[in-house]
CSV table of C-alpha atoms and ligand atoms in Angstrom, one decimal:
chain,number,residue,atom,x,y,z
X,1,MET,CA,112.4,123.3,102.9
X,2,LEU,CA,109.6,120.5,103.2
X,3,LYS,CA,109.7,117.9,105.4
X,4,ASP,CA,109.0,114.2,104.2
X,5,GLY,CA,105.2,113.8,104.3
X,6,GLU,CA,104.6,117.4,104.4
X,7,LYS,CA,102.1,118.2,101.4
X,8,GLY,CA,102.6,114.8,100.5
X,9,VAL,CA,106.3,114.9,99.4
X,10,ILE,CA,109.3,112.7,99.7
X,11,ARG,CA,112.6,114.8,99.8
X,12,GLN,CA,115.1,113.7,97.6
X,13,ARG,CA,118.9,114.3,97.2
X,14,GLY,CA,120.6,117.6,97.6
X,15,LYS,CA,120.9,119.6,100.9
X,16,ASP,CA,120.4,123.3,99.8
X,17,GLU,CA,117.9,123.0,97.3
X,18,PRO,CA,116.6,119.6,97.4
X,19,LYS,CA,114.1,118.1,94.7
X,20,TYR,CA,111.0,116.5,95.8
X,21,ALA,CA,108.5,113.4,94.6
X,22,ILE,CA,104.9,113.1,95.1
X,23,ALA,CA,102.9,110.1,94.5
X,24,PRO,CA,99.2,110.0,94.2
X,25,HIS,CA,97.1,107.4,96.2
X,26,LEU,CA,96.0,105.0,93.8
X,27,PRO,CA,94.4,102.2,95.9
X,28,CYS,CA,95.7,98.5,95.2
X,29,GLY,CA,97.5,100.0,92.1
X,30,LEU,CA,94.2,100.4,90.2
X,31,VAL,CA,94.2,103.4,87.9
X,32,ASN,CA,92.0,104.7,85.1
X,33,PRO,CA,92.6,106.4,81.8
X,34,ASP,CA,91.5,110.0,83.3
X,35,GLN,CA,93.9,109.5,86.4
X,36,LEU,CA,96.6,108.6,84.1
X,37,ARG,CA,96.1,111.6,81.6
X,38,ARG,CA,96.0,114.0,84.8
X,39,ILE,CA,99.4,112.7,85.7
X,40,ALA,CA,100.6,113.1,82.1
X,41,ASP,CA,99.3,116.4,82.0
X,42,ALA,CA,100.7,117.6,85.0
X,43,ALA,CA,104.0,116.1,84.2
X,44,GLU,CA,104.2,117.9,80.8
X,45,GLN,CA,103.0,121.1,82.1
X,46,TYR,CA,105.5,121.3,84.9
X,47,GLY,CA,108.3,119.6,83.2
X,48,VAL,CA,108.6,116.9,85.9
X,49,PRO,CA,112.1,115.1,85.3
X,50,ALA,CA,110.9,111.6,85.6
X,51,LEU,CA,107.8,109.4,86.2
X,52,LYS,CA,108.3,106.3,88.2
X,53,ILE,CA,106.3,103.2,88.9
X,54,THR,CA,107.1,102.3,92.7
X,55,SER,CA,107.3,99.1,94.4
X,56,ALA,CA,103.8,99.9,96.1
X,57,ALA,CA,102.4,100.3,92.6
X,58,ARG,CA,101.9,103.9,92.7
X,59,ILE,CA,103.4,106.5,90.1
X,60,ALA,CA,105.9,108.7,91.6
X,61,MET,CA,106.4,112.2,90.0
X,62,ILE,CA,110.1,112.9,90.8
X,63,GLY,CA,112.4,115.9,90.6
X,64,ILE,CA,109.8,118.6,91.4
X,65,GLU,CA,110.8,121.8,92.9
X,66,GLU,CA,109.3,123.1,96.3
X,67,GLY,CA,107.3,125.9,94.5
X,68,GLN,CA,105.6,123.4,92.1
X,69,VAL,CA,104.0,121.1,94.9
X,70,ASP,CA,101.0,122.7,95.5
X,71,GLU,CA,100.0,123.8,91.9
X,72,ILE,CA,100.8,120.1,90.7
X,73,TRP,CA,98.5,118.6,93.5
X,74,LYS,CA,96.0,121.0,92.7
X,75,LYS,CA,96.2,120.1,88.8
X,76,LEU,CA,96.0,116.4,89.6
X,77,GLY,CA,93.1,116.7,92.1
X,78,MET,CA,94.2,113.5,93.8
X,79,ASP,CA,95.1,112.6,97.2
X,80,PRO,CA,98.7,111.9,98.3
X,81,GLY,CA,99.6,108.2,99.1
X,82,GLN,CA,101.3,107.4,102.5
X,83,ALA,CA,105.1,106.7,101.5
X,84,THR,CA,106.5,107.8,104.6
X,85,GLY,CA,105.9,108.1,108.7
X,86,LEU,CA,104.8,105.6,111.1
X,87,CYS,CA,101.5,104.6,109.3
X,88,VAL,CA,99.9,101.9,107.2
X,89,ARG,CA,101.6,102.4,103.8
X,90,SER,CA,100.1,101.7,100.3
X,91,ILE,CA,98.4,98.1,100.5
X,92,LYS,CA,99.9,95.8,97.6
X,93,VAL,CA,97.7,93.8,95.9
X,94,CYS,CA,97.7,91.0,93.0
X,95,PRO,CA,94.7,90.7,90.4
X,96,GLY,CA,93.4,87.6,92.1
X,97,THR,CA,90.2,85.9,90.8
X,98,GLN,CA,88.9,89.0,89.0
X,99,PHE,CA,91.7,88.8,86.5
X,100,CYS,CA,94.3,85.9,87.3
X,101,ARG,CA,93.3,82.6,86.2
X,102,LEU,CA,95.2,81.1,89.2
X,103,GLY,CA,93.2,83.3,91.6
X,104,LYS,CA,91.5,81.5,94.5
X,105,GLN,CA,89.9,84.4,96.1
X,106,ASP,CA,89.1,87.9,95.3
X,107,SER,CA,92.2,90.1,96.5
X,108,LEU,CA,91.2,93.2,94.7
X,109,ALA,CA,87.9,93.2,96.8
X,110,MET,CA,89.8,92.5,100.0
X,111,GLY,CA,92.6,95.0,99.2
X,112,LEU,CA,90.3,97.7,98.7
X,113,GLU,CA,88.4,97.1,101.8
X,114,LEU,CA,91.7,97.1,103.9
X,115,ASP,CA,92.8,100.4,102.0
X,116,ARG,CA,89.5,101.9,102.9
X,117,ILE,CA,90.0,101.0,106.7
X,118,TYR,CA,93.8,101.4,107.1
X,119,HIS,CA,95.7,103.2,104.5
X,120,GLY,CA,97.4,106.2,106.6
X,121,MET,CA,96.3,104.9,109.9
X,122,VAL,CA,98.9,106.0,112.6
X,123,LEU,CA,100.4,103.0,114.1
X,124,PRO,CA,103.7,102.5,116.6
X,125,SER,CA,105.9,102.0,113.5
X,126,LYS,CA,105.3,101.8,109.9
X,127,MET,CA,103.1,98.8,108.5
X,128,LYS,CA,103.0,97.1,105.1
X,129,MET,CA,100.0,95.2,104.2
X,130,GLY,CA,99.6,92.7,101.0
X,131,VAL,CA,96.8,90.7,99.6
X,132,SER,CA,97.3,87.9,97.1
X,133,GLY,CA,94.6,85.9,95.3
X,134,CYS,CA,96.7,82.5,95.8
X,135,LYS,CA,99.6,80.8,97.3
X,136,ILE,CA,102.1,81.9,94.8
X,137,GLN,CA,101.6,85.2,96.8
X,138,CYS,CA,102.5,87.8,94.2
X,139,ALA,CA,101.8,90.7,96.5
X,140,GLU,CA,104.9,89.6,98.4
X,141,ASN,CA,103.2,88.5,101.5
X,142,CYS,CA,106.3,87.0,103.0
X,143,ILE,CA,107.7,90.5,103.4
X,144,LYS,CA,104.8,92.2,104.7
X,145,ASP,CA,103.7,93.1,108.3
X,146,ILE,CA,100.4,91.8,107.8
X,147,ALA,CA,99.1,89.9,104.8
X,148,LEU,CA,96.7,87.7,103.4
X,149,TYR,CA,96.4,85.0,100.6
X,150,GLY,CA,93.5,82.9,99.1
X,151,THR,CA,93.2,79.4,98.9
X,152,GLN,CA,90.2,77.0,98.0
X,153,ASP,CA,89.0,77.1,101.6
X,154,GLY,CA,89.4,80.9,102.3
X,155,TRP,CA,92.1,83.3,103.4
X,156,THR,CA,95.3,82.8,105.2
X,157,LEU,CA,96.8,85.3,107.4
X,158,THR,CA,100.3,85.9,108.0
X,159,ILE,CA,102.0,88.3,110.1
X,160,GLY,CA,105.6,89.8,110.8
X,161,GLY,CA,107.4,89.9,107.6
X,162,ASN,CA,109.4,92.7,106.3
X,163,GLY,CA,112.0,93.8,103.6
X,164,SER,CA,114.2,96.5,104.8
X,165,ALA,CA,118.0,96.2,106.2
X,166,ARG,CA,117.0,93.5,108.5
X,167,PRO,CA,114.8,91.1,106.4
X,168,ARG,CA,112.3,88.8,108.1
X,169,LEU,CA,110.0,86.3,106.7
X,170,ALA,CA,106.2,86.4,107.9
X,171,ASP,CA,105.0,83.7,110.3
X,172,LEU,CA,101.6,81.8,109.5
X,173,LEU,CA,99.1,83.0,112.1
X,174,VAL,CA,95.8,81.6,110.8
X,175,GLU,CA,94.1,79.7,108.0
X,176,ASP,CA,90.7,79.1,106.4
X,177,LEU,CA,89.2,82.4,107.5
X,178,SER,CA,86.1,83.7,105.5
X,179,PHE,CA,86.0,87.1,103.9
X,180,GLU,CA,84.4,88.9,106.9
X,181,ASP,CA,86.5,86.7,109.3
X,182,ALA,CA,89.7,87.8,107.7
X,183,LYS,CA,88.8,91.3,108.1
X,184,SER,CA,88.0,91.0,111.5
X,185,MET,CA,91.1,88.9,112.4
X,186,VAL,CA,93.2,91.7,110.6
X,187,ALA,CA,91.4,94.2,112.8
X,188,ARG,CA,92.4,92.2,116.0
X,189,VAL,CA,96.0,91.9,114.8
X,190,VAL,CA,96.3,95.6,114.3
X,191,GLU,CA,94.6,96.3,117.5
X,192,TYR,CA,96.8,94.1,119.6
X,193,TYR,CA,100.1,95.5,117.5
X,194,ARG,CA,98.8,98.9,118.8
X,195,GLU,CA,98.7,97.8,122.2
X,196,ASN,CA,101.8,95.7,122.6
X,197,SER,CA,104.4,97.0,119.8
X,198,LYS,CA,107.2,99.2,121.4
X,199,ARG,CA,107.5,101.4,118.2
X,200,GLU,CA,109.1,98.2,116.5
X,201,ARG,CA,107.8,96.5,113.2
X,202,MET,CA,105.5,93.4,113.8
X,203,GLY,CA,108.1,91.0,113.0
X,204,ARG,CA,110.2,92.4,115.9
X,205,MET,CA,107.3,92.2,118.1
X,206,VAL,CA,106.4,88.7,117.1
X,207,ASP,CA,110.4,87.8,117.8
X,208,ARG,CA,110.1,89.7,121.3
X,209,LEU,CA,106.7,88.0,122.6
X,210,GLY,CA,106.8,84.8,120.5
X,211,LEU,CA,104.3,83.8,118.2
X,212,ASP,CA,102.7,81.1,120.4
X,213,THR,CA,102.2,83.8,122.9
X,214,ILE,CA,100.4,86.1,120.3
X,215,LYS,CA,98.3,83.3,119.2
X,216,GLN,CA,97.0,82.5,122.6
X,217,ASP,CA,96.3,86.1,123.3
X,218,LEU,CA,94.2,86.4,120.1
X,219,GLY,CA,92.5,83.2,121.1
X,220,LEU,CA,93.9,81.0,118.4
R,1,SF4,S1,99.2,85.7,93.6
R,1,SF4,FE1,98.1,84.1,92.6
R,1,SF4,S2,96.1,85.1,91.9
R,1,SF4,FE2,97.5,86.8,92.4
R,1,SF4,S3,98.5,87.3,90.6
R,1,SF4,FE3,99.9,85.7,91.5
R,1,SF4,S4,99.2,83.6,90.6
R,1,SF4,FE4,97.9,85.3,90.2
């Protein structure tokens, strides 16, 4: 029996002969026709019972037998996305200025940068990130551990949001950051979290230490 994360699987229901789901990594939910064809071809060839678009904008192939996992990954030729474990999960990103008429900043460019740097990075607990092109926050910034949204004046960084069984809305950390300053500030926050979290989500750490203390420690 495979464990969650082993060979990129998520174990599903059933104790004796469980089925598995796999979800290729599609940075920021961007996908091209060739990737879609490969997923469709593999699903048909191996009789995958269901394909599901996930909340992290990936395409999960559901109901796979253990013996099919290696062959399907080989056929796909794609990397697994991080859906389990104590690490940075797939980053949720809206279309931003590249495609949305309301966008104020290029969320796709920022999201791809964050994905390149952080996706899969091991941390004290799981971490979800979101990037939105404007304050409407279609990437659900308010329930992300670290999130950025764009305004006319730059990027606004929020921390400490999560969904889960004990939901928490994010707190505003700093506003009006340039693209590069926003990236640097995310790096500082991730490092601060790595050093100070007691294996808790960002929001629990903010509650324990206090937002003012964190701001002071970060020189804000
Ligand atoms: S957050 Fe703003 S820019 Fe992004 S999709 Fe929503 S409305 Fe458009």
